[in-house]
PDB file of C-alpha atoms in Angstrom:
ATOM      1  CA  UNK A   1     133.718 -35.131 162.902  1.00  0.00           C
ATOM      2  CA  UNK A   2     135.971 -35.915 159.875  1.00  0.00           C
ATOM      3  CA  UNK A   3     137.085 -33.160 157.748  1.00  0.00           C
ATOM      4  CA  UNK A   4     135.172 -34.061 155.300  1.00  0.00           C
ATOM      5  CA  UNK A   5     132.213 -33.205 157.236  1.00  0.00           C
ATOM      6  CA  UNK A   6     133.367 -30.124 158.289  1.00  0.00           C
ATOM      7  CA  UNK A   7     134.001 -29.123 154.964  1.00  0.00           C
ATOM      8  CA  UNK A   8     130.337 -29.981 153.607  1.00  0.00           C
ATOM      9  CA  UNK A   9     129.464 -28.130 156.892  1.00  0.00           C
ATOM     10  CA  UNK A  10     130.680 -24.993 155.494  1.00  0.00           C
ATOM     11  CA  UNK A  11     127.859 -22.608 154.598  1.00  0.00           C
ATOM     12  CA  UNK A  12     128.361 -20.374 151.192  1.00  0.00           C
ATOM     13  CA  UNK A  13     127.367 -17.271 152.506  1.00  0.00           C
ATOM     14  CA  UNK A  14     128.818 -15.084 149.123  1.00  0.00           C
ATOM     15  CA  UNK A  15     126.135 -12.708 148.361  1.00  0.00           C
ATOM     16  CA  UNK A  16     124.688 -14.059 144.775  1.00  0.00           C
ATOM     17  CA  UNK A  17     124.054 -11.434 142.259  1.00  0.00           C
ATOM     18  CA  UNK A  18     120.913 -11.750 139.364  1.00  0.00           C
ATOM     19  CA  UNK A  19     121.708 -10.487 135.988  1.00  0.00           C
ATOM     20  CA  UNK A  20     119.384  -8.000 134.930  1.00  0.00           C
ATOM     21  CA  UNK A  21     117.828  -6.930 132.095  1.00  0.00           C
ATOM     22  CA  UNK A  22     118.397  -3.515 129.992  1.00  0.00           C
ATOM     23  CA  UNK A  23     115.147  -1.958 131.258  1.00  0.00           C
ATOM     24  CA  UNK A  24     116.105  -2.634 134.655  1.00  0.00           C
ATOM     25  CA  UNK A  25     119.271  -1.180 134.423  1.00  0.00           C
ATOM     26  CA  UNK A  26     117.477   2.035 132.685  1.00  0.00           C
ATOM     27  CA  UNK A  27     114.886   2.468 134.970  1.00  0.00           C
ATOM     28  CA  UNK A  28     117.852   1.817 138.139  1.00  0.00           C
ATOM     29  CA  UNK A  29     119.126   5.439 136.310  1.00  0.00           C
ATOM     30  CA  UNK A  30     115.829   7.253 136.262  1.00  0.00           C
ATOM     31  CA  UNK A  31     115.092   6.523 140.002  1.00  0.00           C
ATOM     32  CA  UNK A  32     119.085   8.001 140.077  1.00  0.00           C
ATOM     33  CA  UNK A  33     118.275  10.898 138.069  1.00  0.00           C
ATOM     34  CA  UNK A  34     114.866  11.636 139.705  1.00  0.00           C
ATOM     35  CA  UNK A  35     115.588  10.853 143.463  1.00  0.00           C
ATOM     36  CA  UNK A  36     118.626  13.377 142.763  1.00  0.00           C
ATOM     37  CA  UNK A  37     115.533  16.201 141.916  1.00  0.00           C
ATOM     38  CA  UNK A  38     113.796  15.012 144.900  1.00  0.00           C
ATOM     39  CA  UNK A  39     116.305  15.941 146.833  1.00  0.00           C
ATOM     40  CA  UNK A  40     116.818  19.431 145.029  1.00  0.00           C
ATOM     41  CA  UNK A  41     114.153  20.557 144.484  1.00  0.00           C
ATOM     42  CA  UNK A  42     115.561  23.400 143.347  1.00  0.00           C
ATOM     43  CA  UNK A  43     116.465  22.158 140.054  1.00  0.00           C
ATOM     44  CA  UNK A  44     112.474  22.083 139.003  1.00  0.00           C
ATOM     45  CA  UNK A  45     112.966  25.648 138.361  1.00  0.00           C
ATOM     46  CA  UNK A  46     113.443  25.425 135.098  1.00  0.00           C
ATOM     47  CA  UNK A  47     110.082  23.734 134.273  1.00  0.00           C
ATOM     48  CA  UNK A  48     107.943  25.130 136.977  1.00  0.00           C
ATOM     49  CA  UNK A  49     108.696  29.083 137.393  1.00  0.00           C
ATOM     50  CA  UNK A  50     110.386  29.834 134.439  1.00  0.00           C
ATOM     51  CA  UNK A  51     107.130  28.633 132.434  1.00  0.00           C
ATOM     52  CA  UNK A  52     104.811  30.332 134.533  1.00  0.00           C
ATOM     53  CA  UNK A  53     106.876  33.379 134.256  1.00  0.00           C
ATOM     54  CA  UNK A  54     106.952  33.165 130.246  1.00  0.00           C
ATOM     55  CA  UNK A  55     103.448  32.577 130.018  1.00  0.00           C
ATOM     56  CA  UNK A  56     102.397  35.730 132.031  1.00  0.00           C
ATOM     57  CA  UNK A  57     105.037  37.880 130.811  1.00  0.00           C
ATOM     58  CA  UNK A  58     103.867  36.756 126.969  1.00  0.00           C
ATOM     59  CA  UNK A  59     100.135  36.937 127.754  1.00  0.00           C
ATOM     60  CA  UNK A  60     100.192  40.139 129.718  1.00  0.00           C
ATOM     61  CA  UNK A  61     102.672  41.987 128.463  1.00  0.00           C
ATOM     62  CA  UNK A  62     103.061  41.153 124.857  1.00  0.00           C
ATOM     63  CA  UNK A  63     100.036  39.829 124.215  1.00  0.00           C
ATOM     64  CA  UNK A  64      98.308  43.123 123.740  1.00  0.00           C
ATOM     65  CA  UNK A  65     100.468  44.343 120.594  1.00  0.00           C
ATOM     66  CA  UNK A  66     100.844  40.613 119.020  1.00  0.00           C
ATOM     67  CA  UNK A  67      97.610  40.284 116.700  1.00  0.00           C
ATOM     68  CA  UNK A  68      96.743  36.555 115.702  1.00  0.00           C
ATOM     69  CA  UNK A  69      94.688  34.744 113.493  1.00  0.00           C
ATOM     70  CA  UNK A  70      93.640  32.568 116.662  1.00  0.00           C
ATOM     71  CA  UNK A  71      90.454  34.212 118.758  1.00  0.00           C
ATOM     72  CA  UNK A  72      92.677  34.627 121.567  1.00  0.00           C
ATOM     73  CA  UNK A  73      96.718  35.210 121.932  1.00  0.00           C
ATOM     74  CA  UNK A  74      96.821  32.922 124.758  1.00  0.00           C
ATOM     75  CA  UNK A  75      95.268  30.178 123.136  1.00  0.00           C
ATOM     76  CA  UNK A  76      97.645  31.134 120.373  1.00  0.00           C
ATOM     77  CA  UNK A  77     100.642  31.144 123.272  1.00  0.00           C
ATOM     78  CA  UNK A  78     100.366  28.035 125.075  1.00  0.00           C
ATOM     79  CA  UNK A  79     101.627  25.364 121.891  1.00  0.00           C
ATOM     80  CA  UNK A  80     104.828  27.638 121.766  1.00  0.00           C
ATOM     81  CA  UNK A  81     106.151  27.580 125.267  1.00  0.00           C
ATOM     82  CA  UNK A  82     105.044  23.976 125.670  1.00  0.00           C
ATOM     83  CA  UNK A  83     106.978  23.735 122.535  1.00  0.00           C
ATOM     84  CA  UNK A  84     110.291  25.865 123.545  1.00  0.00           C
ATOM     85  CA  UNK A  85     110.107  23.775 127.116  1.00  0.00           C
ATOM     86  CA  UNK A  86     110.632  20.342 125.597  1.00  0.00           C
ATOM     87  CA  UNK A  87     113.255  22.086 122.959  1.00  0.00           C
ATOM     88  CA  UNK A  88     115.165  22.811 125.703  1.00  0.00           C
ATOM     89  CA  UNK A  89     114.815  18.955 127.060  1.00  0.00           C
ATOM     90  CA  UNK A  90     118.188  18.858 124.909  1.00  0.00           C
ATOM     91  CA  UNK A  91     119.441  21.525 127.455  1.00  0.00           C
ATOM     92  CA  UNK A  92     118.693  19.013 130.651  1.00  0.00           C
ATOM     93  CA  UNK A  93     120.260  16.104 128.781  1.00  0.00           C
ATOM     94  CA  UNK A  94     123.297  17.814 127.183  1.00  0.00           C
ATOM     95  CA  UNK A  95     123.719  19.476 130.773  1.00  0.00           C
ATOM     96  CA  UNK A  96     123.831  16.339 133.017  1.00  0.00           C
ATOM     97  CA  UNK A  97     125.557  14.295 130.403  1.00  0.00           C
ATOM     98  CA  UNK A  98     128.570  16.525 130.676  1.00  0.00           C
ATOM     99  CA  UNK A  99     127.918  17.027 134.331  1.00  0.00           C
ATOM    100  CA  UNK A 100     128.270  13.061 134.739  1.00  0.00           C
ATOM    101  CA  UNK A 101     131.207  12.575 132.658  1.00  0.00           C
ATOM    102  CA  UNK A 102     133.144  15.651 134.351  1.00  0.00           C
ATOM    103  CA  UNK A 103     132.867  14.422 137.726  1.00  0.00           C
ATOM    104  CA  UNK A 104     133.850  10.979 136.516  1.00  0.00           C
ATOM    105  CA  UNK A 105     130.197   9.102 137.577  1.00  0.00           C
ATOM    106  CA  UNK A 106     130.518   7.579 134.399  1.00  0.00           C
ATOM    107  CA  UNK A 107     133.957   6.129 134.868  1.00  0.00           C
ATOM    108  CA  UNK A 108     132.468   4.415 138.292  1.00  0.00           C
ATOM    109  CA  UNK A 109     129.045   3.338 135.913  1.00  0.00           C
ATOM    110  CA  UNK A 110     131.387   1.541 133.779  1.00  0.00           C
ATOM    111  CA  UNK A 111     132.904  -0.273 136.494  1.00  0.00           C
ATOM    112  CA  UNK A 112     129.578  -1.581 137.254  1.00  0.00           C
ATOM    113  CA  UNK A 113     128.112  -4.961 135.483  1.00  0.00           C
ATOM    114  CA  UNK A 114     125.726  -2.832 133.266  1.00  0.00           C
ATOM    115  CA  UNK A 115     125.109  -1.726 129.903  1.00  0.00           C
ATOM    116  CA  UNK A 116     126.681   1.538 128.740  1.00  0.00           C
ATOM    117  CA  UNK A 117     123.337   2.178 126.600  1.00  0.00           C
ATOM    118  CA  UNK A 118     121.489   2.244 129.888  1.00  0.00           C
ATOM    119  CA  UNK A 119     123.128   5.790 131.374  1.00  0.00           C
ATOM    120  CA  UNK A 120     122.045   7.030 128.169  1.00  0.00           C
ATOM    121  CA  UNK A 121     118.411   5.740 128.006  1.00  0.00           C
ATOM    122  CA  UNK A 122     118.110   6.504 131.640  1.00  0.00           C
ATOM    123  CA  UNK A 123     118.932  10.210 131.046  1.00  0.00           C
ATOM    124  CA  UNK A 124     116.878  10.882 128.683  1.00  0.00           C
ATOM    125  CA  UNK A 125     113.492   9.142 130.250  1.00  0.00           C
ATOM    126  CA  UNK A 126     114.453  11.224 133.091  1.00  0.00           C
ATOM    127  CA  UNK A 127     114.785  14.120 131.248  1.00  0.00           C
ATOM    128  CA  UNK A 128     111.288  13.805 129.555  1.00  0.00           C
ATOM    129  CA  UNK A 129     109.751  13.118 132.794  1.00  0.00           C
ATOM    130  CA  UNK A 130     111.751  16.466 134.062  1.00  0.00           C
ATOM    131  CA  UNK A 131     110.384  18.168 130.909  1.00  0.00           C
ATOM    132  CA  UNK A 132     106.750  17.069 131.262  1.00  0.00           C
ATOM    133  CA  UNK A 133     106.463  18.398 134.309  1.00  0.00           C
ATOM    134  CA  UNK A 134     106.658  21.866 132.995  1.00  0.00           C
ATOM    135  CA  UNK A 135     104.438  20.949 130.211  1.00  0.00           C
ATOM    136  CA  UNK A 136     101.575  20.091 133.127  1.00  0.00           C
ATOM    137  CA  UNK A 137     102.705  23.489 134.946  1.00  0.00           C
ATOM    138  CA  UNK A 138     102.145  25.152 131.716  1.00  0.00           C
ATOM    139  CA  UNK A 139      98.757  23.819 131.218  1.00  0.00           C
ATOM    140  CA  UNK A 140      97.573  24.304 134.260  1.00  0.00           C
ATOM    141  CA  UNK A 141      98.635  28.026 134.559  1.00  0.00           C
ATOM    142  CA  UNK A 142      97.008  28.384 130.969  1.00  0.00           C
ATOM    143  CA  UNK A 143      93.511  26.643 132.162  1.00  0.00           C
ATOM    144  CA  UNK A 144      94.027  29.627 134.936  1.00  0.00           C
ATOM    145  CA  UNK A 145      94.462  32.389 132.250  1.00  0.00           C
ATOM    146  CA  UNK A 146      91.713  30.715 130.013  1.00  0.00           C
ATOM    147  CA  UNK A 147      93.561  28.541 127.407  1.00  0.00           C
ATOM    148  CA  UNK A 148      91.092  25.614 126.435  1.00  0.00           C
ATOM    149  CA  UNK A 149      91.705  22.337 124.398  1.00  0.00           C
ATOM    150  CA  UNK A 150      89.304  22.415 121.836  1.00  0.00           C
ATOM    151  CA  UNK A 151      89.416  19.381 119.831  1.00  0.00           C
ATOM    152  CA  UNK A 152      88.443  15.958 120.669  1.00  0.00           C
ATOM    153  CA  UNK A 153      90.149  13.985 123.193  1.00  0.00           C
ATOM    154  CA  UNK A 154      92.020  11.683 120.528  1.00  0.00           C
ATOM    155  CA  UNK A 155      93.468  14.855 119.265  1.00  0.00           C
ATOM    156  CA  UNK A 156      94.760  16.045 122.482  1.00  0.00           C
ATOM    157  CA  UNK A 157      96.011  12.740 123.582  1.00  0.00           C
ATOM    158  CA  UNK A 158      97.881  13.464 119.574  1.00  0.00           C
ATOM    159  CA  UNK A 159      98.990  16.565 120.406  1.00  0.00           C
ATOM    160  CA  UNK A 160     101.052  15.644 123.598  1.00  0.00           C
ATOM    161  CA  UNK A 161     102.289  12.607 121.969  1.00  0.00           C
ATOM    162  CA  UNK A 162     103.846  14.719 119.067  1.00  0.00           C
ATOM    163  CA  UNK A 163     105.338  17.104 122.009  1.00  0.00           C
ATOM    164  CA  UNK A 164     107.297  13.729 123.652  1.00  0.00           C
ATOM    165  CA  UNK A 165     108.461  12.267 120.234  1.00  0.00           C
ATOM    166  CA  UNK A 166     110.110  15.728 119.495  1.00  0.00           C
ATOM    167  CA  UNK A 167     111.328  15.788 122.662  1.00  0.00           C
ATOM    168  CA  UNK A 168     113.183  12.694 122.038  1.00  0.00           C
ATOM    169  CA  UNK A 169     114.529  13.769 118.926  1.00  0.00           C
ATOM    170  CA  UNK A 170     116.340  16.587 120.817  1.00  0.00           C
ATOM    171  CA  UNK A 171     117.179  14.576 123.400  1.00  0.00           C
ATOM    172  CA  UNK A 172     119.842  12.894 120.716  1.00  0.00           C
ATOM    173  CA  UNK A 173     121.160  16.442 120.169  1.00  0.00           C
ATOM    174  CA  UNK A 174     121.406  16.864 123.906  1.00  0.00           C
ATOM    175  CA  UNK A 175     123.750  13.952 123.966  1.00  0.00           C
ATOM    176  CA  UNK A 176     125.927  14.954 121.298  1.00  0.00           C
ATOM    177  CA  UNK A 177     126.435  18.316 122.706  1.00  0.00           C
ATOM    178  CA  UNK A 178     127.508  16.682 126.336  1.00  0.00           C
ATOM    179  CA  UNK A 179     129.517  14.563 125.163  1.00  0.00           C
ATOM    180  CA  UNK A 180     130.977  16.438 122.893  1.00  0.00           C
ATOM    181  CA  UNK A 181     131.858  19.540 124.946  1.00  0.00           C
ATOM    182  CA  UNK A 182     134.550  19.085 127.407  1.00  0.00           C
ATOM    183  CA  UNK A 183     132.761  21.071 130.255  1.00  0.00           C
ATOM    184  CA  UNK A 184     129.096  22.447 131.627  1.00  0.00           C
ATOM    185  CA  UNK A 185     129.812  26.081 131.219  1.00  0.00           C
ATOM    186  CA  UNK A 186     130.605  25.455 127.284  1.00  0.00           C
ATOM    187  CA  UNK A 187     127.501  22.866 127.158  1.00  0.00           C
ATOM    188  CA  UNK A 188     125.963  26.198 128.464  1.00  0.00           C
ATOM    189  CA  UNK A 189     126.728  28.800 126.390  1.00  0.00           C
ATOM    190  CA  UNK A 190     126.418  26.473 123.139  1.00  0.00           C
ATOM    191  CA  UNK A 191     122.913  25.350 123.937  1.00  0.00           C
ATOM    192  CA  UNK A 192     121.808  29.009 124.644  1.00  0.00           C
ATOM    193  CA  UNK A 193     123.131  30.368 121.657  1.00  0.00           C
ATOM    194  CA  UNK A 194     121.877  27.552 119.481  1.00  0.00           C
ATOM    195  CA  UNK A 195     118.212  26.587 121.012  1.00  0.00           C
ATOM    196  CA  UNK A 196     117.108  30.228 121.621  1.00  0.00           C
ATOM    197  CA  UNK A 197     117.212  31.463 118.203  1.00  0.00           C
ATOM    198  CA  UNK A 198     115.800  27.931 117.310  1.00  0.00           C
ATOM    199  CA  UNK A 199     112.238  28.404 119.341  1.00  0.00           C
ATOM    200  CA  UNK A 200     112.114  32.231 118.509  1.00  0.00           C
ATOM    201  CA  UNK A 201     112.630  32.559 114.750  1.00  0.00           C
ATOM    202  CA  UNK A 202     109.418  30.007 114.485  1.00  0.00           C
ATOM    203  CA  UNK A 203     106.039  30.717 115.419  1.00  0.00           C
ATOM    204  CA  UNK A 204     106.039  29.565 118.753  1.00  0.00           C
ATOM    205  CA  UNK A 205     105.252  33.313 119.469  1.00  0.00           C
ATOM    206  CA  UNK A 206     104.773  35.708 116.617  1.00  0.00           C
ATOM    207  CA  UNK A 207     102.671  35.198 113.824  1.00  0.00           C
ATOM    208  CA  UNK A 208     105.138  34.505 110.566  1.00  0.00           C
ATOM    209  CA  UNK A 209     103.200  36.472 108.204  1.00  0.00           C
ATOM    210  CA  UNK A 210     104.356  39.851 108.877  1.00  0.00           C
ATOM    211  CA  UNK A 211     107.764  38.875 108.665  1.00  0.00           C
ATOM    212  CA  UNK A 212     110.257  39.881 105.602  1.00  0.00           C
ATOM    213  CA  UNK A 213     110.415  36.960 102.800  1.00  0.00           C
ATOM    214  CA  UNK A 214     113.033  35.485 103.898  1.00  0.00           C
ATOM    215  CA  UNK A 215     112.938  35.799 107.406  1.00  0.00           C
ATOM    216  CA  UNK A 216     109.236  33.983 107.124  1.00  0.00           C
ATOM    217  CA  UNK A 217     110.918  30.851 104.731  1.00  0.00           C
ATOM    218  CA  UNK A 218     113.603  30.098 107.531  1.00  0.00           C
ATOM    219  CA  UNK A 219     110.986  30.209 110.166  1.00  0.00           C
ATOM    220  CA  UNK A 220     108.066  28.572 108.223  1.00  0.00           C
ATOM    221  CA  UNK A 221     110.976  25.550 107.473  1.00  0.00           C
ATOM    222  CA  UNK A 222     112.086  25.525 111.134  1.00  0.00           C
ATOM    223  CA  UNK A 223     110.908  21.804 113.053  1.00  0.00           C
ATOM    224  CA  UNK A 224     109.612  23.900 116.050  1.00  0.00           C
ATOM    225  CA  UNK A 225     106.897  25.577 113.738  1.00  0.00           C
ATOM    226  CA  UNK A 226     105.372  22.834 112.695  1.00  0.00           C
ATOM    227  CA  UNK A 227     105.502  20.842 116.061  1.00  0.00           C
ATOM    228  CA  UNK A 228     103.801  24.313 117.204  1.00  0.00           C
ATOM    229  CA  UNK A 229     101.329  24.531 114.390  1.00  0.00           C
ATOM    230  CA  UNK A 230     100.474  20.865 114.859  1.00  0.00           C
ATOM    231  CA  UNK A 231      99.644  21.381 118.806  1.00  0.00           C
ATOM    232  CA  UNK A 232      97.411  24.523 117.676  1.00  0.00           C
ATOM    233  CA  UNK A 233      95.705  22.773 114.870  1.00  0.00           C
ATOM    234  CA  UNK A 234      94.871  19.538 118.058  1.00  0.00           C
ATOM    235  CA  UNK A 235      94.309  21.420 119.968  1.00  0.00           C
ATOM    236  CA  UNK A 236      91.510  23.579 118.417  1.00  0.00           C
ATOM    237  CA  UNK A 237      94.114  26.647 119.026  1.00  0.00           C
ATOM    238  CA  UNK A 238      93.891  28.194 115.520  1.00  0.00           C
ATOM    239  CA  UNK A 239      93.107  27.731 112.350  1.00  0.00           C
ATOM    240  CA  UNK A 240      94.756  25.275 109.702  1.00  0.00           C
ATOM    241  CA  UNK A 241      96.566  26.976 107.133  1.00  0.00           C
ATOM    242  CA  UNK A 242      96.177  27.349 103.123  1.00  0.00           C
ATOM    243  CA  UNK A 243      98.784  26.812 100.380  1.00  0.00           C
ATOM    244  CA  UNK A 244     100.265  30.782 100.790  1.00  0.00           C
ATOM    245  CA  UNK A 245     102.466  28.902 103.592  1.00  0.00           C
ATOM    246  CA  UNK A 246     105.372  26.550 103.515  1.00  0.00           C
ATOM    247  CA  UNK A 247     104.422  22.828 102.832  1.00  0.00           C
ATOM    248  CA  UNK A 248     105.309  21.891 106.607  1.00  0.00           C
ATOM    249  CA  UNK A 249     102.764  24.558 107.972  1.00  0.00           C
ATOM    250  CA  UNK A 250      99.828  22.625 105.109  1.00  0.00           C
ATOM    251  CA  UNK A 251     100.644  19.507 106.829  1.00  0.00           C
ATOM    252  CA  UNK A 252     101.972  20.362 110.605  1.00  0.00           C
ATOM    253  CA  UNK A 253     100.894  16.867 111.836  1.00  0.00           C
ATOM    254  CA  UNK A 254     102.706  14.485 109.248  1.00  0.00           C
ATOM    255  CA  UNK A 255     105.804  17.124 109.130  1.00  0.00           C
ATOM    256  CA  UNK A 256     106.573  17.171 112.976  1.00  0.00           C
ATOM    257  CA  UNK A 257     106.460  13.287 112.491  1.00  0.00           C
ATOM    258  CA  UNK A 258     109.047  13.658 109.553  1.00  0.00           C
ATOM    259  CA  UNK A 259     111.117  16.137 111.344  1.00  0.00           C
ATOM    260  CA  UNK A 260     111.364  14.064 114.566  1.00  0.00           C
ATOM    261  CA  UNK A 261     112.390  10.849 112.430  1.00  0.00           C
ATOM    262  CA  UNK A 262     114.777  12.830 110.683  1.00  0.00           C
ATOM    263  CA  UNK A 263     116.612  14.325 113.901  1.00  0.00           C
ATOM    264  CA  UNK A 264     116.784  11.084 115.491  1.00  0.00           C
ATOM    265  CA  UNK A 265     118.252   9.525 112.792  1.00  0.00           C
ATOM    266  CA  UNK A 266     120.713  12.644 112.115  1.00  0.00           C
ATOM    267  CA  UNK A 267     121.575  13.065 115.555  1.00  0.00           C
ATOM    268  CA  UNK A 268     121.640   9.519 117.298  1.00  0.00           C
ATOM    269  CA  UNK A 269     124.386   7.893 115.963  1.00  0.00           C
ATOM    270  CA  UNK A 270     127.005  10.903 115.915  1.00  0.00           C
ATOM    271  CA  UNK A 271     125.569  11.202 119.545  1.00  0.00           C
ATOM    272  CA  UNK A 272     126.776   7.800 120.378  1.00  0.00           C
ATOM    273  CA  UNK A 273     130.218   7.576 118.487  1.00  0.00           C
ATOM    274  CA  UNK A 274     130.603  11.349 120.547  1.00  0.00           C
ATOM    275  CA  UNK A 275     129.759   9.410 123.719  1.00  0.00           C
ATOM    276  CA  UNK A 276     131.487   5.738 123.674  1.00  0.00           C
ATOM    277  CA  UNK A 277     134.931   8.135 122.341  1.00  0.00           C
ATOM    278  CA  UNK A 278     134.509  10.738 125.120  1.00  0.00           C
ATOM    279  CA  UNK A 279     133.922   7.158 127.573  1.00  0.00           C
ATOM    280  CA  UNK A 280     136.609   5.032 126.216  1.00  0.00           C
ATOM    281  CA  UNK A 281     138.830   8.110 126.318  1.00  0.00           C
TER     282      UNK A 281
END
């Protein structure tokens, strides 16, 4: 056999790599992101006991000296701890963001032949996914306690939709805050002491009425309440309000859409000039 032969003899056996698309890169980080919870499950605390506990600790507990407009204070309960769980879908985000970037995943992603925009839109499906399953918990406890959906299916489907796009919004924040902060405990301790004052001067789970002037302008003004009044209104939950409240409470359903354009376009692009400096870094 000439050489020649043996040379066109030669098999190529270099493994040939496809170029993806975006998407596929994305969705390659949710399955990361999710198979990691699979594997702890652990880390469904957050969205599986922690709502349970809120809504039986609110209900039972508190419930009894909080008077509502609503027929019932559970009915009245359930649109503000769905809302305060996918508030705190920033928390998740801003949490594993900084987690990934400490521990240097990220330096290894961009090593890889992806797109940097995928780690990002791959955390934050995940995150929603994460979140929504303590929105399901939370319904399904409050179908156990007696919380109904009263409106028409449209409304509902509405309602939940509203509850994602919001969740997005803060999902931008999220970013900003992990990429921003140089490590978990400070992501931590920020997002606490910003996001809990956030859901409970609202009316996620007090009436606003009763409150002092202006005490009741802050929290008539704040995104969660209308996201919150919007769910109630969808929901059948109570009752739509007159002019004596702030113009985002008269129109809950065209305000939550306003506020969750607004954040997103606030948010996102300081979020990614935080995150390509703290990657090129």
């Amino acid at each position: 056999m000439t050489a020649t032969a043996q040379t066109d003899a030669v098999v190529d056996d270099t493994p040939r790599t496809h170029p993806t698309t975006l998407w596929q890169q994305s969705w390659i980080m949710v399955k990361r992101n999710m198979i990691h919870t699979k594997r702890m499950p652990e880390m469904l605390s957050d969205v599986t006991i922690q709502p349970i506990m809120f809504v039986l600790l609110f209900a039972y507990v508190f419930g009894a000296s909080i008077q509502t407009d609503s027929g019932s204070y559970k009915e009245f309960l359930l649109p503000g701890i769905m809302g305060q769980t996918i508030v705190f879908t920033a928390f998740i985000v801003a949490s594993g963001i900084n987690a990934d970037l400490e521990k240097g995943i990220i330096d290894r992603f961009r090593a890889l032949p992806i797109q940097r925009s995928s780690v990002l839109i791959g955390r934050s499906i995940a995150s929603l996914l994460h979140s929504s399953i303590g929105i399901v918990v939370m319904a399904v406890t409050g179908l156990a306690i007696g919380w109904r959906i009263r409106g028409s299916f449209a409304e509902a489907v509405l309602a939940f939709a509203l509850l994602l796009l919001f969740g997005f919004a803060m999902i931008w924040f999220g970013i900003l805050v992990g990429s921003w902060l140089r490590t978990v405990e400070a992501v931590n301790g920020f997002m606490f002491s910003t996001l809990f004052p956030i859901t409970f001067l609202s009316n996620a789970f007090v009436p606003t009425a009763p409150m002092p002037t202006w005490l009741r302008t802050i929290a008539e003004w704040n995104p969660m309440s209308s996201l919150v009044q919007a769910m109630r209104v969808l929901w059948g939950n109570g009752p739509a309000f007159g002019s004596d409240v702030a113009l985002p409470l008269q129109h809950p359903v065209i305000s939550t859409l306003i506020w969750a354009v607004a954040l997103t376009l606030i948010f996102a692009p300081f979020a990614i000039r935080a995150y390509n400096k703290r990657t090129v870094d």
